[in-house]
Short mmCIF file of C-alpha atoms and ligand atoms in Angstrom, two decimals:
data_model
loop_
_atom_site.label_atom_id
_atom_site.label_comp_id
_atom_site.label_asym_id
_atom_site.label_seq_id
_atom_site.Cartn_x
_atom_site.Cartn_y
_atom_site.Cartn_z
CA MET A 1 131.51 176.14 -33.98
CA ARG A 2 129.09 178.86 -32.93
CA THR A 3 125.87 178.95 -30.90
CA GLN A 4 123.88 181.42 -28.84
CA VAL A 5 124.32 179.70 -25.45
CA GLY A 6 127.18 177.33 -24.65
CA ILE A 7 126.08 175.06 -21.81
CA LEU A 8 128.72 173.25 -19.76
CA GLY A 9 127.38 170.09 -18.12
CA ALA A 10 124.47 167.74 -18.85
CA GLY A 11 123.11 167.46 -15.31
CA PRO A 12 119.58 168.54 -14.41
CA ALA A 13 120.57 172.24 -14.69
CA GLY A 14 122.22 172.09 -18.13
CA LEU A 15 119.68 169.76 -19.74
CA MET A 16 116.67 171.62 -18.37
CA LEU A 17 118.21 174.90 -19.56
CA SER A 18 118.73 173.57 -23.10
CA LEU A 19 115.07 172.46 -23.27
CA LEU A 20 113.75 175.74 -21.81
CA LEU A 21 115.85 177.75 -24.27
CA ALA A 22 114.65 175.64 -27.20
CA GLN A 23 111.05 176.24 -26.08
CA ARG A 24 111.83 179.99 -26.31
CA GLY A 25 113.53 179.72 -29.70
CA VAL A 26 117.12 180.11 -28.42
CA GLU A 27 119.93 177.84 -29.73
CA SER A 28 122.35 176.06 -27.44
CA VAL A 29 125.02 173.37 -27.44
CA VAL A 30 125.63 171.22 -24.35
CA LEU A 31 129.19 169.98 -23.61
CA GLU A 32 129.39 167.10 -21.09
CA ALA A 33 132.61 165.57 -19.70
CA ARG A 34 131.13 162.11 -19.03
CA SER A 35 129.55 159.56 -21.38
CA ARG A 36 125.79 159.36 -21.91
CA GLN A 37 125.78 155.98 -20.19
CA ALA A 38 127.62 157.36 -17.14
CA ILE A 39 125.25 160.31 -16.60
CA GLU A 40 122.21 158.06 -17.10
CA GLN A 41 123.40 155.60 -14.44
CA THR A 42 124.70 157.77 -11.59
CA ILE A 43 122.45 157.33 -8.54
CA ARG A 44 121.66 160.62 -6.82
CA ALA A 45 118.55 162.45 -5.62
CA GLY A 46 114.95 161.32 -5.81
CA VAL A 47 112.53 164.00 -4.58
CA LEU A 48 111.00 166.38 -7.14
CA GLU A 49 109.22 169.44 -5.79
CA GLN A 50 105.78 170.11 -7.24
CA GLY A 51 107.23 172.91 -9.41
CA THR A 52 109.91 170.60 -10.84
CA ALA A 53 107.35 167.90 -11.70
CA ASP A 54 105.04 170.55 -13.22
CA LEU A 55 107.91 171.83 -15.37
CA MET A 56 108.54 168.26 -16.63
CA ARG A 57 104.86 168.23 -17.69
CA GLU A 58 105.04 171.68 -19.30
CA LEU A 59 108.06 170.57 -21.34
CA GLY A 60 106.31 167.33 -22.38
CA VAL A 61 108.97 165.11 -20.73
CA HIS A 62 106.62 163.68 -18.11
CA ARG A 63 105.46 160.35 -19.55
CA ARG A 64 107.95 158.05 -17.79
CA MET A 65 107.73 160.15 -14.59
CA GLU A 66 103.98 159.65 -14.55
CA LYS A 67 104.40 155.91 -15.07
CA LEU A 68 107.38 155.18 -12.82
CA GLY A 69 107.26 158.06 -10.32
CA GLU A 70 104.95 158.33 -7.34
CA GLU A 71 103.25 161.37 -5.84
CA HIS A 72 103.58 161.62 -2.06
CA GLU A 73 101.11 163.71 -0.08
CA GLY A 74 102.97 163.56 3.23
CA ILE A 75 106.22 162.68 5.01
CA GLU A 76 106.91 161.37 8.50
CA PHE A 77 109.30 162.66 11.17
CA ARG A 78 110.16 159.92 13.68
CA PHE A 79 111.71 160.55 17.10
CA ARG A 80 111.48 159.07 20.61
CA GLY A 81 110.15 155.90 18.94
CA ARG A 82 107.05 157.57 17.46
CA GLY A 83 106.10 158.92 14.06
CA ARG A 84 104.48 162.30 13.35
CA ARG A 85 103.04 162.91 9.87
CA ILE A 86 103.49 166.16 7.96
CA PRO A 87 100.47 166.36 5.63
CA LEU A 88 102.06 168.24 2.72
CA LYS A 89 99.03 168.24 0.45
CA GLU A 90 96.53 169.15 3.12
CA LEU A 91 98.66 172.09 4.30
CA THR A 92 99.89 173.44 0.95
CA GLY A 93 97.74 171.90 -1.79
CA LYS A 94 101.00 170.52 -3.25
CA CYS A 95 102.83 167.17 -3.31
CA VAL A 96 106.32 165.90 -4.08
CA THR A 97 107.08 163.25 -6.69
CA LEU A 98 109.50 160.40 -5.96
CA TYR A 99 111.36 159.84 -9.23
CA ALA A 100 115.09 159.13 -9.47
CA GLN A 101 117.43 161.83 -10.80
CA HIS A 102 119.01 159.46 -13.35
CA GLU A 103 115.55 158.77 -14.78
CA VAL A 104 115.02 162.55 -15.11
CA ILE A 105 118.38 162.72 -16.92
CA LYS A 106 117.32 159.95 -19.34
CA ASP A 107 114.07 161.80 -20.12
CA LEU A 108 115.77 165.17 -20.69
CA VAL A 109 118.58 163.75 -22.86
CA ALA A 110 116.11 161.80 -25.01
CA ALA A 111 113.85 164.84 -25.43
CA ARG A 112 116.69 167.19 -26.37
CA LEU A 113 118.19 164.74 -28.88
CA ALA A 114 114.74 164.10 -30.38
CA GLN A 115 114.46 167.87 -31.03
CA GLY A 116 117.74 167.69 -32.97
CA GLY A 117 119.54 169.45 -30.10
CA GLU A 118 123.29 169.08 -29.80
CA ILE A 119 124.80 167.38 -26.73
CA LEU A 120 128.48 166.45 -27.04
CA PHE A 121 129.31 163.71 -24.51
CA SER A 122 132.78 162.75 -23.17
CA VAL A 123 134.42 166.06 -24.08
CA GLN A 124 137.88 166.67 -22.58
CA ASP A 125 140.15 169.51 -21.44
CA VAL A 126 137.38 172.10 -21.19
CA SER A 127 138.28 175.72 -20.45
CA LEU A 128 136.41 179.03 -20.59
CA GLU A 129 137.83 182.02 -22.44
CA ALA A 130 136.94 185.72 -22.82
CA ILE A 131 134.01 185.48 -20.41
CA ASP A 132 134.12 189.22 -19.73
CA THR A 133 133.63 190.03 -23.43
CA GLU A 134 130.59 189.82 -25.71
CA ARG A 135 132.10 186.79 -27.48
CA PRO A 136 132.92 184.24 -24.77
CA ARG A 137 134.31 180.87 -25.92
CA ILE A 138 134.61 177.34 -24.62
CA ARG A 139 137.77 175.46 -25.63
CA PHE A 140 137.53 171.65 -25.60
CA ARG A 141 138.46 168.45 -27.41
CA ARG A 142 136.10 165.66 -28.46
CA ASP A 143 138.59 163.02 -27.26
CA PRO A 144 142.14 162.98 -25.83
CA ASP A 145 143.82 162.74 -29.27
CA ALA A 146 141.51 165.16 -31.10
CA PRO A 147 142.58 168.75 -31.82
CA PHE A 148 141.21 171.55 -29.66
CA GLU A 149 137.99 173.17 -30.88
CA LEU A 150 136.30 176.43 -29.93
CA LEU A 151 132.60 176.86 -29.21
CA GLU A 152 131.90 180.56 -29.67
CA CYS A 153 128.77 181.86 -27.98
CA ASP A 154 126.89 184.94 -26.77
CA PHE A 155 126.53 183.48 -23.27
CA ILE A 156 128.05 180.60 -21.28
CA ALA A 157 125.94 178.72 -18.73
CA GLY A 158 128.19 177.02 -16.15
CA CYS A 159 126.04 174.01 -15.24
CA ASP A 160 129.07 171.80 -14.55
CA GLY A 161 128.43 170.89 -10.92
CA PHE A 162 130.52 171.63 -7.84
CA HIS A 163 133.83 170.39 -9.30
CA GLY A 164 133.52 171.82 -12.83
CA PRO A 165 135.75 174.60 -14.19
CA SER A 166 133.10 177.38 -14.50
CA ARG A 167 133.11 178.79 -10.99
CA ALA A 168 136.91 178.90 -10.91
CA ALA A 169 136.86 180.93 -14.17
CA ILE A 170 135.43 183.87 -12.18
CA PRO A 171 138.31 185.86 -10.67
CA GLU A 172 138.54 185.29 -6.92
CA SER A 173 138.25 189.02 -6.32
CA ALA A 174 134.85 189.03 -8.08
CA ARG A 175 133.15 186.34 -6.00
CA GLN A 176 132.50 185.51 -2.38
CA GLU A 177 132.15 181.94 -1.13
CA PHE A 178 130.13 180.91 1.91
CA VAL A 179 130.92 177.45 3.30
CA LYS A 180 129.69 175.24 6.12
CA THR A 181 130.93 171.69 6.56
CA TYR A 182 129.21 169.11 8.73
CA PRO A 183 130.85 166.38 10.81
CA MET A 184 128.82 163.68 9.05
CA GLY A 185 128.06 162.06 5.71
CA TRP A 186 125.16 159.97 4.39
CA LEU A 187 125.53 156.30 3.55
CA GLY A 188 122.95 155.57 0.84
CA ILE A 189 121.76 152.14 -0.27
CA LEU A 190 119.55 150.75 -2.99
CA THR A 191 117.87 147.53 -1.93
CA GLN A 192 115.72 145.06 -3.80
CA ALA A 193 112.66 144.91 -1.56
CA PRO A 194 109.07 146.12 -1.46
CA PRO A 195 108.43 149.55 0.15
CA SER A 196 108.76 149.60 3.94
CA SER A 197 106.48 152.63 4.19
CA ARG A 198 103.96 154.46 1.99
CA GLU A 199 105.68 157.78 2.76
CA LEU A 200 109.26 158.91 3.46
CA ILE A 201 110.46 158.58 7.07
CA TYR A 202 113.04 161.02 8.47
CA SER A 203 114.15 159.52 11.80
CA ASN A 204 116.15 161.18 14.57
CA SER A 205 117.41 158.53 16.99
CA ASP A 206 120.03 158.39 19.73
CA ARG A 207 122.21 156.40 17.31
CA GLY A 208 121.95 159.02 14.54
CA PHE A 209 119.73 159.91 11.60
CA ALA A 210 118.10 157.42 9.20
CA LEU A 211 115.88 157.98 6.16
CA VAL A 212 113.52 155.59 4.41
CA SER A 213 112.81 156.56 0.81
CA THR A 214 111.67 154.66 -2.25
CA ARG A 215 112.32 154.25 -5.95
CA SER A 216 109.78 151.73 -7.26
CA PRO A 217 107.59 148.87 -6.03
CA GLU A 218 110.71 146.65 -6.20
CA ILE A 219 113.61 148.99 -5.32
CA GLN A 220 113.99 151.07 -2.15
CA ARG A 221 116.44 153.83 -1.17
CA MET A 222 117.57 154.27 2.43
CA TYR A 223 120.16 156.45 4.12
CA LEU A 224 122.13 156.42 7.39
CA GLN A 225 124.10 159.21 9.02
CA VAL A 226 127.80 158.16 9.25
CA ASP A 227 130.99 159.99 10.24
CA ALA A 228 132.29 162.44 7.63
CA ASP A 229 135.49 160.41 7.16
CA ASP A 230 133.84 156.97 7.36
CA ASP A 231 134.72 154.37 4.72
CA ILE A 232 132.10 152.27 2.93
CA ARG A 233 134.31 149.20 3.56
CA ASN A 234 133.43 149.54 7.27
CA TRP A 235 129.77 148.87 6.44
CA SER A 236 128.82 145.26 5.77
CA ASP A 237 125.25 144.68 4.60
CA ASP A 238 124.43 143.13 8.00
CA ARG A 239 125.74 146.18 9.84
CA ILE A 240 123.68 148.51 7.62
CA TRP A 241 120.43 146.57 8.29
CA GLU A 242 121.16 146.33 12.00
CA GLU A 243 121.67 150.09 12.20
CA LEU A 244 118.57 150.85 10.10
CA ARG A 245 116.47 148.61 12.38
CA LEU A 246 117.78 150.30 15.54
CA ARG A 247 117.48 153.88 14.26
CA LEU A 248 113.97 153.39 12.87
CA ALA A 249 112.56 151.29 15.75
CA THR A 250 109.21 152.41 17.15
CA GLU A 251 107.36 151.59 20.36
CA ASP A 252 105.06 149.33 18.37
CA GLY A 253 107.84 147.30 16.78
CA TRP A 254 108.11 148.76 13.23
CA GLU A 255 110.96 147.32 11.14
CA PRO A 256 112.17 148.05 7.59
CA ILE A 257 111.63 145.31 5.01
CA GLU A 258 115.06 143.92 4.12
CA GLY A 259 116.38 142.73 0.78
CA PRO A 260 119.68 142.32 -1.07
CA ILE A 261 121.70 145.56 -1.15
CA LEU A 262 122.37 146.43 -4.81
CA GLN A 263 124.49 149.53 -4.32
CA LYS A 264 126.00 151.45 -1.39
CA SER A 265 128.07 154.63 -1.16
CA ILE A 266 128.80 157.57 1.15
CA VAL A 267 128.20 161.21 0.20
CA GLN A 268 129.68 164.19 2.03
CA MET A 269 127.52 166.94 3.48
CA ARG A 270 128.21 170.59 2.99
CA SER A 271 126.51 173.92 2.53
CA PHE A 272 128.12 176.23 -0.02
CA VAL A 273 127.10 179.41 -1.85
CA CYS A 274 129.07 181.40 -4.43
CA ALA A 275 127.88 184.98 -4.84
CA PRO A 276 127.26 186.52 -7.24
CA MET A 277 126.32 183.67 -9.58
CA GLN A 278 127.41 185.62 -12.66
CA TYR A 279 130.44 187.36 -14.10
CA GLY A 280 130.56 189.02 -17.51
CA ARG A 281 128.78 186.65 -19.92
CA LEU A 282 129.14 183.59 -17.61
CA TYR A 283 126.13 182.49 -15.53
CA LEU A 284 126.51 179.73 -12.90
CA THR A 285 123.54 177.38 -12.50
CA GLY A 286 122.87 174.63 -9.94
CA ASP A 287 125.65 172.88 -8.00
CA ALA A 288 128.29 174.99 -9.78
CA ALA A 289 127.04 177.87 -7.62
CA HIS A 290 125.62 176.22 -4.51
CA ILE A 291 125.48 172.98 -2.52
CA VAL A 292 123.00 171.96 0.18
CA PRO A 293 123.16 169.03 2.58
CA PRO A 294 120.66 166.42 1.28
CA THR A 295 118.32 166.51 4.31
CA GLY A 296 115.95 169.00 2.67
CA ALA A 297 115.98 167.20 -0.74
CA LYS A 298 116.66 170.52 -2.46
CA GLY A 299 119.82 170.09 -4.63
CA LEU A 300 118.21 168.98 -7.88
CA ASN A 301 115.24 171.29 -7.43
CA LEU A 302 117.45 174.36 -6.98
CA ALA A 303 119.35 173.45 -10.15
CA VAL A 304 116.04 173.40 -12.03
CA SER A 305 114.79 176.74 -10.63
CA ASP A 306 118.09 178.46 -11.55
CA ALA A 307 117.69 177.10 -15.10
CA ARG A 308 114.18 178.57 -15.29
CA VAL A 309 115.39 182.02 -14.31
CA LEU A 310 118.34 181.93 -16.72
CA ALA A 311 116.26 180.67 -19.66
CA GLU A 312 113.74 183.47 -19.18
CA ALA A 313 116.46 186.13 -18.79
CA ILE A 314 118.30 185.01 -21.94
CA ALA A 315 115.06 184.68 -23.93
CA ARG A 316 114.09 188.26 -23.01
CA TYR A 317 117.50 189.48 -24.12
CA TYR A 318 116.97 188.05 -27.61
CA ARG A 319 113.30 189.02 -27.76
CA ASP A 320 113.38 192.58 -26.40
CA GLY A 321 117.09 193.41 -26.54
CA SER A 322 116.94 194.03 -22.77
CA ASP A 323 119.54 192.68 -20.36
CA HIS A 324 117.53 193.87 -17.35
CA LEU A 325 116.60 190.35 -16.19
CA LEU A 326 120.09 189.02 -16.98
CA GLN A 327 121.57 191.64 -14.68
CA ARG A 328 119.23 190.50 -11.91
CA TYR A 329 119.81 186.76 -12.54
CA SER A 330 122.03 186.26 -9.51
CA ALA A 331 119.85 188.30 -7.14
CA ILE A 332 116.67 186.44 -8.16
CA CYS A 333 118.31 183.00 -7.82
CA LEU A 334 120.15 183.75 -4.58
CA ARG A 335 116.96 184.81 -2.83
CA ARG A 336 115.52 181.32 -3.36
CA VAL A 337 118.90 179.62 -2.89
CA TRP A 338 119.44 181.15 0.54
CA LYS A 339 115.97 180.08 1.65
CA ALA A 340 116.72 176.51 0.52
CA GLU A 341 120.12 176.73 2.26
CA ARG A 342 118.33 177.81 5.42
CA PHE A 343 115.79 174.98 5.22
CA SER A 344 118.44 172.33 4.46
CA TYR A 345 120.62 173.58 7.34
CA PHE A 346 117.64 173.65 9.69
CA MET A 347 116.53 170.10 8.74
CA THR A 348 120.12 168.86 9.12
CA GLN A 349 120.49 170.44 12.57
CA MET A 350 117.11 169.17 13.74
CA LEU A 351 117.37 165.58 12.50
CA HIS A 352 121.00 164.47 13.00
CA ARG A 353 122.93 163.45 16.11
CA PHE A 354 125.83 165.80 16.87
CA SER A 355 128.55 164.30 19.08
CA GLU A 356 129.32 167.74 20.52
CA HIS A 357 125.75 168.17 21.79
CA SER A 358 125.39 168.23 25.57
CA PRO A 359 122.41 166.40 27.14
CA PHE A 360 120.77 169.85 27.35
CA GLU A 361 121.21 170.49 23.62
CA ARG A 362 119.90 167.01 22.81
CA GLU A 363 116.70 167.69 24.77
CA ILE A 364 116.31 171.07 23.02
CA GLN A 365 116.59 169.28 19.66
CA LEU A 366 113.87 166.78 20.62
CA ALA A 367 111.68 169.59 21.98
CA GLU A 368 112.07 171.40 18.65
CA LEU A 369 110.90 168.29 16.77
CA ASP A 370 107.99 167.93 19.19
CA TYR A 371 107.02 171.61 18.79
CA ILE A 372 107.35 171.70 14.99
CA THR A 373 105.27 168.55 14.56
CA SER A 374 102.53 169.44 17.03
CA SER A 375 101.90 173.07 16.01
CA ARG A 376 99.89 173.67 12.84
CA HIS A 377 102.20 176.58 12.04
CA GLY A 378 105.26 174.39 12.64
CA LEU A 379 103.92 171.70 10.30
CA ALA A 380 103.04 174.35 7.71
CA THR A 381 106.54 175.83 7.71
CA ILE A 382 108.08 172.39 7.03
CA ALA A 383 105.47 171.57 4.40
CA GLU A 384 105.73 174.79 2.38
CA ASN A 385 109.52 174.57 2.23
CA TYR A 386 109.55 170.84 1.44
CA VAL A 387 107.16 171.10 -1.54
CA GLY A 388 109.17 174.09 -2.82
CA LEU A 389 109.04 177.86 -2.44
CA PRO A 390 108.15 180.07 -5.43
CA ILE A 391 110.71 181.97 -7.52
CA GLU A 392 110.46 185.63 -6.49
CA TRP A 393 111.00 187.50 -9.77
CA ASP A 394 110.43 190.96 -8.29
CA THR A 395 113.70 191.06 -6.31
P1 FAD B 401 125.33 167.94 -11.67
O1 FAD B 401 124.20 167.00 -11.60
O2 FAD B 401 126.53 167.68 -10.83
O3 FAD B 401 125.76 168.00 -13.21
C1 FAD B 401 126.94 168.62 -13.63
C2 FAD B 401 127.42 167.96 -14.89
O4 FAD B 401 128.56 168.66 -15.36
C3 FAD B 401 127.86 166.51 -14.65
O5 FAD B 401 127.22 165.64 -15.55
C4 FAD B 401 129.37 166.56 -14.87
O6 FAD B 401 129.88 165.37 -15.45
C5 FAD B 401 129.50 167.73 -15.82
N1 FAD B 401 130.84 168.33 -15.81
C6 FAD B 401 131.71 168.47 -14.78
N2 FAD B 401 132.86 169.02 -15.20
C7 FAD B 401 132.70 169.26 -16.52
C8 FAD B 401 133.54 169.81 -17.52
N3 FAD B 401 134.79 170.19 -17.25
N4 FAD B 401 133.08 169.91 -18.78
C9 FAD B 401 131.82 169.49 -19.10
N5 FAD B 401 130.99 168.93 -18.18
C10 FAD B 401 131.43 168.84 -16.91
N6 FAD B 401 120.48 165.90 -3.79
C11 FAD B 401 119.38 165.58 -3.14
O7 FAD B 401 118.47 166.41 -3.07
N7 FAD B 401 119.25 164.33 -2.57
C12 FAD B 401 120.24 163.37 -2.68
O8 FAD B 401 120.10 162.26 -2.19
C13 FAD B 401 121.40 163.69 -3.36
N8 FAD B 401 122.40 162.78 -3.50
C14 FAD B 401 123.54 163.16 -4.15
C15 FAD B 401 124.59 162.25 -4.29
C16 FAD B 401 125.79 162.61 -4.92
C17 FAD B 401 126.92 161.61 -5.05
C18 FAD B 401 125.92 163.92 -5.42
C19 FAD B 401 127.23 164.37 -6.09
C20 FAD B 401 124.86 164.82 -5.31
C21 FAD B 401 123.67 164.45 -4.67
N9 FAD B 401 122.58 165.34 -4.56
C22 FAD B 401 121.48 165.00 -3.90
C23 FAD B 401 122.59 166.64 -5.13
C24 FAD B 401 121.92 166.68 -6.50
O9 FAD B 401 122.11 165.48 -7.15
C25 FAD B 401 122.54 167.86 -7.23
O10 FAD B 401 122.18 169.04 -6.52
C26 FAD B 401 122.12 167.99 -8.69
O11 FAD B 401 122.66 166.93 -9.44
C27 FAD B 401 122.62 169.33 -9.24
O12 FAD B 401 122.45 169.37 -10.62
P2 FAD B 401 123.47 170.16 -11.54
O13 FAD B 401 122.96 169.99 -12.92
O14 FAD B 401 123.69 171.51 -11.00
O15 FAD B 401 124.88 169.42 -11.34
C1 DHB B 402 116.02 161.16 -1.11
C2 DHB B 402 117.09 162.02 -1.00
C3 DHB B 402 117.04 163.04 -0.10
O1 DHB B 402 118.08 163.88 0.02
C4 DHB B 402 115.93 163.23 0.71
O2 DHB B 402 115.92 164.24 1.62
C5 DHB B 402 114.86 162.39 0.58
C6 DHB B 402 114.90 161.33 -0.34
C7 DHB B 402 116.08 160.07 -2.10
O3 DHB B 402 117.15 159.88 -2.69
O4 DHB B 402 115.09 159.36 -2.28
#
């Protein structure tokens, strides 16, 4: 089998890339290790930056987002029992859209298949070959008993997430990895209840961080900071609600609206960057190259902005015969990636409880929240990062 771009992984990065390439007249084949049903049901992120939502519109995959998603013009930071609003729209002219990642995946898969695009689901034993030549290949099987096949391409896009094989295909001597681990994880729930709040609430309390988010008028998403090695079996539904009530409590008696918990799980928190994001004819995109802690809601959005840069660079190669933008792919992406890493790290440090903090450090953290939310410049710096920074093409 032969194509122009072999895409590994049907997450937001790989699917968006296949649609952006098609829009520019470039062929691709997507190889995905999991089934269509599995990728369309995995619960993950929910905040789309303005640029991500605009791209969904530009690609014509916005109809369900416009129906089921919700634009939010502000968020709240809560600490010392009081809320402070960050008016995103007023400060930046932009909003975020609350729309679940698995719904984005459904829209992108449906759109690509409707174009006649090729997505092979449930492929096995994937490996990358000859990535430092002009004819890189992906070796795979369609199922465990099927013979191996080769997908020959001009370029490989490694959009296979943090645990996929792409990053490891780059020789260790040709990449540098930057890692930061945090002593906490996030316990996330989906609950069947009406929204507790019109806007997201990021709460820093003495008992740890809590976040109120939403999915639809009937389903809500909430998160609690837990220990990094905590086990979901330690968290009964009653304990989760008790902790949410305590961590979100305000002076005037605010409480979350409770309902049956439909799903609960714990995700780890880490910051990670692999540089450069390219080697030979292999380009890493999204979580394959970088991870952020979820506090800044940036993971999905970074995957999408990498895909934009790569699609444009590959399209220019075919159109003008120039690899100038391809050579600068990593530099252009990493400039935005490091700013999102900075923001996610900063939000994590400012909003979570750290057991190693002294009383002095705890007061400094609260003073930082107070400063950031009472200075117009402080509010503006949160707002412009939260709604999404531009891609800087002139790196
Ligand atoms: P992924 O979405 O990981 O997609 C990679 C795809 O590659 C997957 O479908 C995978 O099956 C496939 N793949 C892997 N190996 C192979 C292989 N060998 N061959 C072929 N395909 C392969 N971000 C937030 O902003 N907020 C959140 O609340 C949040 N929650 C998260 C919860 C979890 C459990 C996880 C894992 C991530 C979460 N994230 C969150 C991060 C966000 O979801 C990711 O940043 C985003 O999915 C990145 O998109 P991607 O396309 O780069 O990678
Ligand atoms: C959600 C996830 C985030 O990481 C975040 O910062 C805000 C909201 C969500 O899943 O809704």
